Amino acid sequence: MILLPHITLFIALIVNYLPLNSFGRILLILPLVLIYMITCTVIHIMPFGLRQLSTFRLKILQGGRYLLRFCFWGFWIQLAFYLLMEALNGWNFMTDFRDAETGIILILIDLIFCCVHFFLFLLNACIRILSTCRRLGVVKRLLIILWLWIPVLNLFLLRYLGRKAREEMDQEICRFENRKERNGQMLCATRYPLVLLHGIGFRDLQYFNYWGRIPKELAANGAVVYYGHQEAWGTIEANAQAIKATIEQVMEENHCDKVNIIAHSKGGLDARYLISGLHMEEHVASLTTMSTPHQGSELLNLLNRLPDGVYRFVASLFDANYRKLGDTAPDCYHASKQLSADFCKEFNEKYPDSPKVYYQSYASVVKSALGDSLLSIPNLLMFLAGASQNDGLVTVESAKWGNFKETFVSTGRRGISHGDMIDLKREDYKGFDVIEAYVKIVKELKEMGY
């Protein structure tokens, strides 16, 4: 931190004070330059102090955090160095070099070189954190890249990047330690396989997992995980038929007579119709619903105010596009209408819970209308409609069903949105670990004998 940025001073000393010819000076200067280049390259590529971490991404992230700290302390050390040199008249050896004007120019060159030296480390740190930190969304990354070049403001942005990197590292290290501690314990090895049911507007795709990092962690802890493979814009009745076929296949493959269902959003209504409407209660041990609008979605109540012709036209556009994505019989109009409060009231009366199935539910809350950029518009509409306790699409009261367990919320200003409940963005939020939440849910199902 003290000597590396001042290679120009060492070169000036060699040139000015050592009685050597040109060849002798080159022999001294060249090793200094090589040492500088090699040392800086090593620090850029492999920042010091890295812990033994599980993934390459985390090593890059932690390296960015260390480089930020390196630059922070380097700045203060260099400031102290320049002040000390000034106080002790230490610049005299430079101003005596040939003439005072040349000496001042060399001092300025040294200062510029020192600034460039630490700027490159800062740039490396920012690139590392911006490219690997999951706590930073796409919008935040773009704003930071745009604003990072503004003097003074960039100091606050660098501090923010460092804090986000630290928070993620703390969480990832905790997660890593948990994995080491759980090794071989099979916490999620439930008696019956898990079937995960997605919500409206999505499909179970091969290369984009609707459930983010959750299934991989559950499988690593012993769970047997399957997906419902219902359609994105299928009605409750049509999707339940598809889920029934999936469950029958799962039971045949695993030689079991039941499954555990974890369903998100509309998937919970599909599952409830499967159990009570298609009489599959003998083959479903438990149903866990995550942010399911059991009492309907306030957003649909607002959308129902649109003229029916406009609503049908927009729905037909969705149907046409989702046929290209794999839906065989998309019905956006009726599938979305089934999320209204009136429909859900009638649905709840017509299809009561089966006493043979264990029902439990979870909800989440976004703390502000702009908490989640993807759901900012529907979230704002729901806030304006008076539904303050919601996740952007579903209120807490609507999500309660059976044994209501918990409302997830972060300790930050953001909160936990409808999409965060299934790790849609693959991001981590302060005070909430979605992966650990699902491990806990499945662990409890195992302990209950399911």
Short mmCIF file of C-alpha atoms in Angstrom, two decimals:
data_model
loop_
_atom_site.label_atom_id
_atom_site.label_comp_id
_atom_site.label_asym_id
_atom_site.label_seq_id
_atom_site.Cartn_x
_atom_site.Cartn_y
_atom_site.Cartn_z
CA MET A 1 0.00 0.00 0.00
CA ILE A 2 2.86 2.40 0.78
CA LEU A 3 5.53 1.56 -1.77
CA LEU A 4 3.79 0.10 -4.83
CA PRO A 5 2.08 3.32 -6.03
CA HIS A 6 5.39 5.23 -5.95
CA ILE A 7 7.47 3.36 -8.48
CA THR A 8 7.99 6.71 -10.25
CA LEU A 9 9.75 8.02 -7.12
CA PHE A 10 12.11 5.06 -7.08
CA ILE A 11 12.90 5.53 -10.76
CA ALA A 12 13.57 9.25 -10.12
CA LEU A 13 15.93 8.36 -7.23
CA ILE A 14 17.84 5.92 -9.42
CA VAL A 15 18.12 8.40 -12.26
CA ASN A 16 19.05 11.40 -10.10
CA TYR A 17 21.26 10.06 -7.30
CA LEU A 18 22.91 6.80 -8.35
CA PRO A 19 26.13 7.32 -10.33
CA LEU A 20 25.33 4.73 -12.99
CA ASN A 21 25.42 4.70 -16.74
CA SER A 22 22.29 4.11 -18.80
CA PHE A 23 22.73 0.32 -18.87
CA GLY A 24 23.16 0.18 -15.09
CA ARG A 25 20.05 2.25 -14.55
CA ILE A 26 18.04 -0.05 -16.83
CA LEU A 27 19.26 -3.07 -14.85
CA LEU A 28 17.85 -1.49 -11.66
CA ILE A 29 14.68 0.01 -13.13
CA LEU A 30 13.56 -3.06 -15.10
CA PRO A 31 13.29 -5.36 -12.03
CA LEU A 32 11.33 -2.65 -10.19
CA VAL A 33 8.85 -2.40 -13.06
CA LEU A 34 8.55 -6.19 -13.26
CA ILE A 35 8.00 -6.49 -9.49
CA TYR A 36 5.33 -3.81 -9.67
CA MET A 37 3.52 -5.45 -12.61
CA ILE A 38 3.67 -8.96 -11.14
CA THR A 39 2.54 -7.86 -7.67
CA CYS A 40 -0.35 -5.78 -9.00
CA THR A 41 -1.42 -8.59 -11.36
CA VAL A 42 -1.45 -11.11 -8.50
CA ILE A 43 -3.52 -8.78 -6.29
CA HIS A 44 -5.94 -8.07 -9.16
CA ILE A 45 -6.45 -11.75 -9.99
CA MET A 46 -6.13 -13.34 -6.54
CA PRO A 47 -6.87 -10.81 -3.79
CA PHE A 48 -5.34 -11.78 -0.47
CA GLY A 49 -7.20 -13.28 2.47
CA LEU A 50 -9.69 -15.43 0.54
CA ARG A 51 -11.50 -18.03 2.61
CA GLN A 52 -12.21 -21.54 1.43
CA LEU A 53 -15.60 -21.01 -0.19
CA SER A 54 -17.89 -23.38 -2.01
CA THR A 55 -18.24 -21.64 -5.39
CA PHE A 56 -16.13 -19.64 -7.79
CA ARG A 57 -18.77 -16.87 -7.74
CA LEU A 58 -18.30 -16.35 -4.02
CA LYS A 59 -14.53 -16.22 -4.38
CA ILE A 60 -14.89 -13.48 -6.99
CA LEU A 61 -17.34 -11.61 -4.76
CA GLN A 62 -15.14 -11.84 -1.70
CA GLY A 63 -12.17 -10.72 -3.78
CA GLY A 64 -14.13 -7.61 -4.76
CA ARG A 65 -14.88 -6.90 -1.13
CA TYR A 66 -11.21 -7.24 -0.14
CA LEU A 67 -10.13 -4.98 -3.00
CA LEU A 68 -12.56 -2.31 -1.80
CA ARG A 69 -11.05 -2.49 1.67
CA PHE A 70 -7.56 -2.47 0.16
CA CYS A 71 -8.37 0.78 -1.71
CA PHE A 72 -10.04 2.35 1.32
CA TRP A 73 -7.03 1.83 3.58
CA GLY A 74 -4.66 2.57 0.71
CA PHE A 75 -6.26 5.99 0.24
CA TRP A 76 -5.75 6.98 3.87
CA ILE A 77 -2.22 5.59 3.95
CA GLN A 78 -1.26 7.51 0.82
CA LEU A 79 -2.85 10.68 2.18
CA ALA A 80 -0.78 10.29 5.36
CA PHE A 81 2.29 9.61 3.22
CA TYR A 82 1.90 12.82 1.19
CA LEU A 83 1.17 14.92 4.29
CA LEU A 84 4.19 13.48 6.08
CA MET A 85 6.44 14.14 3.12
CA GLU A 86 5.22 17.72 2.99
CA ALA A 87 5.67 18.24 6.74
CA LEU A 88 9.23 16.85 6.71
CA ASN A 89 10.21 18.66 3.51
CA GLY A 90 10.65 15.24 2.02
CA TRP A 91 9.98 16.52 -1.49
CA ASN A 92 13.32 18.36 -1.56
CA PHE A 93 15.06 15.45 -3.23
CA MET A 94 12.54 15.76 -6.06
CA THR A 95 12.69 19.52 -6.46
CA ASP A 96 16.50 19.26 -6.55
CA PHE A 97 16.19 16.96 -9.53
CA ARG A 98 17.83 18.91 -12.41
CA ASP A 99 15.57 21.93 -11.68
CA ALA A 100 12.62 22.77 -9.44
CA GLU A 101 10.12 22.82 -12.31
CA THR A 102 11.04 19.30 -13.41
CA GLY A 103 10.84 18.09 -9.82
CA ILE A 104 7.31 19.47 -9.41
CA ILE A 105 6.27 17.79 -12.66
CA LEU A 106 7.62 14.47 -11.37
CA ILE A 107 5.71 14.92 -8.11
CA LEU A 108 2.52 15.49 -10.09
CA ILE A 109 3.27 12.40 -12.21
CA ASP A 110 3.71 10.39 -9.03
CA LEU A 111 0.38 11.67 -7.68
CA ILE A 112 -1.43 10.87 -10.94
CA PHE A 113 0.18 7.43 -11.09
CA CYS A 114 -0.89 6.75 -7.49
CA CYS A 115 -4.49 7.73 -8.31
CA VAL A 116 -4.55 5.51 -11.42
CA HIS A 117 -3.03 2.67 -9.39
CA PHE A 118 -5.90 2.66 -6.88
CA PHE A 119 -8.53 3.51 -9.51
CA LEU A 120 -7.77 0.26 -11.35
CA PHE A 121 -8.18 -1.70 -8.11
CA LEU A 122 -11.47 0.08 -7.45
CA LEU A 123 -12.65 -0.69 -10.97
CA ASN A 124 -11.76 -4.35 -10.50
CA ALA A 125 -13.62 -4.43 -7.16
CA CYS A 126 -16.75 -2.83 -8.67
CA ILE A 127 -16.78 -5.23 -11.64
CA ARG A 128 -16.43 -8.21 -9.30
CA ILE A 129 -19.26 -7.13 -7.00
CA LEU A 130 -21.61 -5.90 -9.75
CA SER A 131 -21.24 -9.14 -11.69
CA THR A 132 -21.62 -11.57 -8.78
CA CYS A 133 -23.64 -9.99 -5.95
CA ARG A 134 -27.19 -11.38 -5.98
CA ARG A 135 -28.45 -8.71 -3.62
CA LEU A 136 -28.20 -6.21 -6.48
CA GLY A 137 -31.06 -6.30 -8.96
CA VAL A 138 -30.73 -5.37 -12.63
CA VAL A 139 -32.05 -1.83 -12.06
CA LYS A 140 -29.66 -1.18 -9.16
CA ARG A 141 -26.72 -2.45 -11.21
CA LEU A 142 -27.54 -0.12 -14.09
CA LEU A 143 -27.99 2.88 -11.79
CA ILE A 144 -24.70 2.20 -10.01
CA ILE A 145 -22.83 1.87 -13.31
CA LEU A 146 -24.28 5.21 -14.48
CA TRP A 147 -23.70 7.09 -11.23
CA LEU A 148 -20.36 5.58 -10.24
CA TRP A 149 -18.52 8.21 -12.27
CA ILE A 150 -19.99 11.16 -10.36
CA PRO A 151 -17.53 12.57 -7.77
CA VAL A 152 -18.58 12.41 -4.10
CA LEU A 153 -21.67 10.36 -5.02
CA ASN A 154 -19.41 7.48 -5.99
CA LEU A 155 -18.05 7.35 -2.42
CA PHE A 156 -21.52 6.52 -1.13
CA LEU A 157 -22.03 3.99 -3.95
CA LEU A 158 -18.74 2.26 -3.13
CA ARG A 159 -19.75 2.06 0.51
CA TYR A 160 -23.12 0.61 -0.57
CA LEU A 161 -21.41 -2.00 -2.76
CA GLY A 162 -19.14 -2.98 0.10
CA ARG A 163 -22.07 -3.35 2.48
CA LYS A 164 -24.06 -5.48 0.02
CA ALA A 165 -21.03 -7.70 -0.60
CA ARG A 166 -20.51 -8.12 3.15
CA GLU A 167 -24.17 -9.01 3.74
CA GLU A 168 -24.15 -11.60 0.99
CA MET A 169 -20.86 -13.07 2.14
CA ASP A 170 -22.17 -13.40 5.71
CA GLN A 171 -25.29 -15.14 4.45
CA GLU A 172 -23.42 -17.41 2.05
CA ILE A 173 -20.85 -18.36 4.68
CA CYS A 174 -23.69 -19.16 7.09
CA ARG A 175 -25.35 -21.25 4.37
CA PHE A 176 -22.05 -22.96 3.62
CA GLU A 177 -21.53 -23.81 7.29
CA ASN A 178 -25.10 -25.13 7.52
CA ARG A 179 -24.44 -27.43 4.57
CA LYS A 180 -21.27 -28.74 6.17
CA GLU A 181 -23.10 -29.33 9.44
CA ARG A 182 -26.01 -31.07 7.70
CA ASN A 183 -23.84 -33.28 5.56
CA GLY A 184 -25.43 -36.71 5.57
CA GLN A 185 -28.33 -35.77 7.84
CA MET A 186 -30.92 -35.90 5.01
CA LEU A 187 -33.12 -33.25 6.66
CA CYS A 188 -35.51 -33.08 3.72
CA ALA A 189 -35.85 -36.81 3.06
CA THR A 190 -39.64 -36.86 3.45
CA ARG A 191 -41.63 -40.07 3.49
CA TYR A 192 -43.38 -39.06 0.27
CA PRO A 193 -41.91 -37.29 -2.79
CA LEU A 194 -42.39 -33.53 -3.28
CA VAL A 195 -44.35 -32.14 -6.22
CA LEU A 196 -43.83 -28.42 -6.85
CA LEU A 197 -46.65 -26.55 -8.59
CA HIS A 198 -45.97 -23.22 -10.30
CA GLY A 199 -48.32 -20.24 -10.53
CA ILE A 200 -50.12 -18.55 -13.39
CA GLY A 201 -48.20 -17.30 -16.42
CA PHE A 202 -45.23 -19.66 -16.05
CA ARG A 203 -44.22 -23.14 -17.15
CA ASP A 204 -41.83 -25.76 -15.83
CA LEU A 205 -39.00 -25.05 -18.27
CA GLN A 206 -35.82 -27.07 -18.61
CA TYR A 207 -33.37 -24.17 -18.65
CA PHE A 208 -35.15 -21.70 -16.37
CA ASN A 209 -36.34 -23.20 -13.12
CA TYR A 210 -39.42 -21.41 -11.78
CA TRP A 211 -38.28 -22.29 -8.24
CA GLY A 212 -34.78 -20.85 -8.59
CA ARG A 213 -32.15 -22.40 -6.33
CA ILE A 214 -34.69 -24.08 -4.04
CA PRO A 215 -35.07 -27.56 -5.66
CA LYS A 216 -31.32 -28.11 -5.83
CA GLU A 217 -30.93 -27.36 -2.11
CA LEU A 218 -33.88 -29.60 -1.19
CA ALA A 219 -32.44 -32.44 -3.26
CA ALA A 220 -29.02 -31.95 -1.65
CA ASN A 221 -30.72 -32.48 1.72
CA GLY A 222 -32.42 -35.70 0.66
CA ALA A 223 -35.70 -34.60 -0.92
CA VAL A 224 -37.12 -36.27 -4.02
CA VAL A 225 -38.43 -33.39 -6.13
CA TYR A 226 -40.85 -33.38 -9.08
CA TYR A 227 -42.75 -30.65 -10.93
CA GLY A 228 -46.45 -30.43 -11.76
CA HIS A 229 -46.03 -29.59 -15.48
CA GLN A 230 -49.40 -27.89 -15.64
CA GLU A 231 -49.96 -25.15 -18.20
CA ALA A 232 -49.17 -21.48 -17.72
CA TRP A 233 -52.67 -20.24 -18.59
CA GLY A 234 -54.69 -23.38 -18.00
CA THR A 235 -57.86 -23.22 -15.95
CA ILE A 236 -57.93 -24.76 -12.48
CA GLU A 237 -59.83 -27.78 -13.80
CA ALA A 238 -57.52 -28.39 -16.77
CA ASN A 239 -54.35 -27.94 -14.72
CA ALA A 240 -55.60 -30.30 -12.03
CA GLN A 241 -55.97 -33.04 -14.66
CA ALA A 242 -52.37 -32.50 -15.75
CA ILE A 243 -51.15 -32.59 -12.14
CA LYS A 244 -53.10 -35.79 -11.53
CA ALA A 245 -51.26 -37.49 -14.39
CA THR A 246 -47.94 -36.26 -12.99
CA ILE A 247 -48.71 -37.57 -9.50
CA GLU A 248 -49.70 -40.97 -10.85
CA GLN A 249 -46.37 -41.15 -12.67
CA VAL A 250 -44.47 -40.06 -9.54
CA MET A 251 -46.17 -42.72 -7.41
CA GLU A 252 -45.38 -45.39 -9.98
CA GLU A 253 -41.70 -44.39 -10.20
CA ASN A 254 -41.25 -44.21 -6.42
CA HIS A 255 -43.50 -47.14 -5.48
CA CYS A 256 -45.49 -44.99 -3.08
CA ASP A 257 -49.16 -44.14 -2.65
CA LYS A 258 -48.92 -40.42 -1.74
CA VAL A 259 -47.05 -37.19 -2.46
CA ASN A 260 -46.46 -33.89 -0.71
CA ILE A 261 -47.46 -30.83 -2.72
CA ILE A 262 -45.86 -27.40 -2.38
CA ALA A 263 -47.76 -24.92 -4.53
CA HIS A 264 -47.17 -21.27 -5.30
CA SER A 265 -49.85 -18.73 -6.21
CA LYS A 266 -52.62 -20.21 -8.42
CA GLY A 267 -50.92 -23.59 -8.14
CA GLY A 268 -52.49 -23.84 -4.68
CA LEU A 269 -56.00 -23.57 -6.15
CA ASP A 270 -55.08 -26.17 -8.81
CA ALA A 271 -53.97 -28.49 -6.00
CA ARG A 272 -57.10 -27.94 -3.91
CA TYR A 273 -59.31 -28.80 -6.88
CA LEU A 274 -57.13 -31.86 -7.52
CA ILE A 275 -57.74 -33.04 -3.95
CA SER A 276 -61.43 -32.26 -3.54
CA GLY A 277 -62.68 -31.97 -7.12
CA LEU A 278 -60.84 -34.93 -8.64
CA HIS A 279 -60.95 -36.90 -5.36
CA MET A 280 -57.19 -37.40 -5.06
CA GLU A 281 -57.19 -36.99 -1.28
CA GLU A 282 -55.99 -40.61 -0.88
CA HIS A 283 -52.83 -39.73 -2.78
CA VAL A 284 -51.93 -36.35 -1.29
CA ALA A 285 -50.36 -36.39 2.18
CA SER A 286 -49.94 -32.62 2.57
CA LEU A 287 -50.52 -29.39 0.71
CA THR A 288 -48.33 -26.36 1.44
CA THR A 289 -49.47 -23.19 -0.32
CA MET A 290 -47.15 -20.22 -0.81
CA SER A 291 -48.87 -16.87 -1.49
CA THR A 292 -51.95 -18.54 -2.92
CA PRO A 293 -54.99 -16.21 -3.34
CA HIS A 294 -57.47 -18.45 -1.53
CA GLN A 295 -59.83 -15.51 -1.09
CA GLY A 296 -59.00 -14.04 -4.50
CA SER A 297 -56.56 -11.36 -5.59
CA GLU A 298 -57.38 -7.68 -5.08
CA LEU A 299 -55.62 -7.00 -8.38
CA LEU A 300 -58.17 -9.11 -10.28
CA ASN A 301 -60.97 -7.16 -8.63
CA LEU A 302 -59.42 -4.03 -10.16
CA LEU A 303 -58.84 -5.64 -13.58
CA ASN A 304 -62.44 -6.85 -13.69
CA ARG A 305 -63.49 -3.21 -14.02
CA LEU A 306 -62.08 -3.19 -17.56
CA PRO A 307 -64.60 -3.55 -20.42
CA ASP A 308 -65.11 -7.24 -21.16
CA GLY A 309 -64.19 -6.78 -24.83
CA VAL A 310 -60.84 -5.23 -23.92
CA TYR A 311 -60.16 -7.96 -21.36
CA ARG A 312 -60.89 -10.72 -23.90
CA PHE A 313 -58.70 -9.08 -26.55
CA VAL A 314 -55.70 -8.83 -24.20
CA ALA A 315 -56.30 -12.42 -23.06
CA SER A 316 -56.33 -13.63 -26.68
CA LEU A 317 -52.88 -12.05 -27.21
CA PHE A 318 -51.55 -13.98 -24.20
CA ASP A 319 -53.08 -17.20 -25.54
CA ALA A 320 -51.49 -16.76 -28.98
CA ASN A 321 -48.03 -16.20 -27.53
CA TYR A 322 -48.19 -18.98 -24.95
CA ARG A 323 -49.19 -21.52 -27.59
CA LYS A 324 -45.78 -20.85 -29.12
CA LEU A 325 -44.16 -21.49 -25.71
CA GLY A 326 -45.82 -24.88 -25.26
CA ASP A 327 -49.31 -24.41 -23.81
CA THR A 328 -51.68 -26.75 -25.69
CA ALA A 329 -54.93 -25.06 -24.64
CA PRO A 330 -54.21 -21.69 -23.00
CA ASP A 331 -57.28 -19.91 -21.64
CA CYS A 332 -56.01 -16.65 -20.18
CA TYR A 333 -59.47 -15.12 -19.89
CA HIS A 334 -61.04 -17.81 -17.69
CA ALA A 335 -57.80 -18.77 -15.88
CA SER A 336 -57.28 -15.19 -14.70
CA LYS A 337 -60.96 -14.70 -13.83
CA GLN A 338 -60.64 -17.67 -11.49
CA LEU A 339 -58.46 -15.51 -9.25
CA SER A 340 -61.25 -13.03 -8.50
CA ALA A 341 -62.76 -12.81 -5.03
CA ASP A 342 -66.25 -13.85 -6.22
CA PHE A 343 -64.97 -16.98 -7.94
CA CYS A 344 -62.79 -17.98 -4.98
CA LYS A 345 -65.69 -17.56 -2.56
CA GLU A 346 -67.80 -19.95 -4.62
CA PHE A 347 -64.81 -22.26 -5.11
CA ASN A 348 -64.15 -22.49 -1.35
CA GLU A 349 -67.77 -23.41 -0.67
CA LYS A 350 -67.91 -26.00 -3.43
CA TYR A 351 -64.58 -27.69 -2.71
CA PRO A 352 -63.98 -27.93 1.05
CA ASP A 353 -60.76 -29.33 2.48
CA SER A 354 -60.36 -33.04 2.89
CA PRO A 355 -59.77 -34.27 6.46
CA LYS A 356 -57.32 -36.79 5.00
CA VAL A 357 -54.88 -34.08 3.88
CA TYR A 358 -52.74 -31.76 5.98
CA TYR A 359 -53.09 -28.13 4.80
CA GLN A 360 -50.68 -25.33 5.68
CA SER A 361 -49.94 -21.93 4.17
CA TYR A 362 -47.41 -19.08 4.06
CA ALA A 363 -47.54 -15.45 2.96
CA SER A 364 -45.16 -12.53 2.48
CA VAL A 365 -45.27 -8.72 2.55
CA VAL A 366 -43.68 -6.01 0.41
CA LYS A 367 -43.07 -2.97 2.59
CA SER A 368 -43.51 -0.27 -0.07
CA ALA A 369 -45.25 0.14 -3.40
CA LEU A 370 -41.88 0.15 -5.17
CA GLY A 371 -40.40 -2.71 -3.17
CA ASP A 372 -40.10 -5.05 -6.16
CA SER A 373 -39.44 -3.43 -9.55
CA LEU A 374 -41.09 -6.32 -11.43
CA LEU A 375 -44.32 -5.93 -9.47
CA SER A 376 -44.21 -2.20 -8.87
CA ILE A 377 -47.32 -1.39 -10.96
CA PRO A 378 -49.65 -4.10 -9.54
CA ASN A 379 -48.22 -3.45 -6.09
CA LEU A 380 -48.98 0.25 -6.38
CA LEU A 381 -52.52 -0.50 -7.57
CA MET A 382 -53.09 -2.76 -4.60
CA PHE A 383 -51.78 -0.14 -2.18
CA LEU A 384 -54.10 2.44 -3.73
CA ALA A 385 -56.97 -0.01 -3.33
CA GLY A 386 -56.24 -0.23 0.39
CA ALA A 387 -54.56 -3.65 0.40
CA SER A 388 -51.48 -2.59 2.37
CA GLN A 389 -50.43 -6.04 3.64
CA ASN A 390 -49.65 -7.70 0.31
CA ASP A 391 -46.80 -9.19 -1.70
CA GLY A 392 -47.57 -7.32 -4.90
CA LEU A 393 -50.35 -9.65 -6.04
CA VAL A 394 -51.87 -11.37 -3.00
CA THR A 395 -52.84 -10.03 0.42
CA VAL A 396 -51.79 -11.82 3.60
CA GLU A 397 -55.42 -12.51 4.54
CA SER A 398 -56.08 -14.11 1.16
CA ALA A 399 -52.99 -16.32 1.46
CA LYS A 400 -54.10 -17.80 4.79
CA TRP A 401 -55.45 -21.33 4.49
CA GLY A 402 -55.51 -24.35 6.76
CA ASN A 403 -52.73 -24.10 9.32
CA PHE A 404 -51.30 -20.66 8.60
CA LYS A 405 -47.64 -20.79 9.58
CA GLU A 406 -45.84 -17.52 8.86
CA THR A 407 -45.66 -14.22 6.99
CA PHE A 408 -42.21 -13.78 5.50
CA VAL A 409 -40.70 -10.30 5.60
CA SER A 410 -37.16 -8.98 5.29
CA THR A 411 -35.43 -6.71 7.78
CA GLY A 412 -34.61 -4.21 5.02
CA ARG A 413 -36.89 -1.60 3.48
CA ARG A 414 -37.82 -3.83 0.53
CA GLY A 415 -39.86 -6.66 1.97
CA ILE A 416 -40.53 -10.03 0.28
CA SER A 417 -42.60 -10.07 -2.90
CA HIS A 418 -44.73 -12.66 -4.65
CA GLY A 419 -41.79 -13.60 -6.88
CA ASP A 420 -39.28 -13.67 -4.03
CA MET A 421 -41.26 -16.52 -2.47
CA ILE A 422 -40.03 -18.82 -5.24
CA ASP A 423 -36.55 -17.30 -5.69
CA LEU A 424 -37.58 -15.87 -9.05
CA LYS A 425 -34.68 -13.38 -9.26
CA ARG A 426 -32.10 -15.65 -7.57
CA GLU A 427 -31.34 -12.80 -5.20
CA ASP A 428 -30.77 -12.73 -1.43
CA TYR A 429 -32.44 -10.19 0.83
CA LYS A 430 -31.45 -8.93 4.24
CA GLY A 431 -33.10 -10.91 7.02
CA PHE A 432 -34.69 -13.52 4.73
CA ASP A 433 -33.15 -16.63 3.21
CA VAL A 434 -35.70 -18.21 0.86
CA ILE A 435 -33.63 -21.38 0.45
CA GLU A 436 -33.40 -21.95 4.20
CA ALA A 437 -37.13 -21.21 4.50
CA TYR A 438 -37.97 -24.12 2.19
CA VAL A 439 -35.48 -26.42 3.88
CA LYS A 440 -37.24 -25.66 7.16
CA ILE A 441 -40.70 -26.25 5.64
CA VAL A 442 -39.75 -29.64 4.18
CA LYS A 443 -37.83 -30.60 7.34
CA GLU A 444 -41.01 -29.99 9.38
CA LEU A 445 -43.04 -32.10 6.94
CA LYS A 446 -40.55 -34.91 7.43
CA GLU A 447 -40.76 -34.61 11.22
CA MET A 448 -44.56 -34.78 11.00
CA GLY A 449 -44.30 -38.09 9.17
CA TYR A 450 -45.16 -36.86 5.68
#
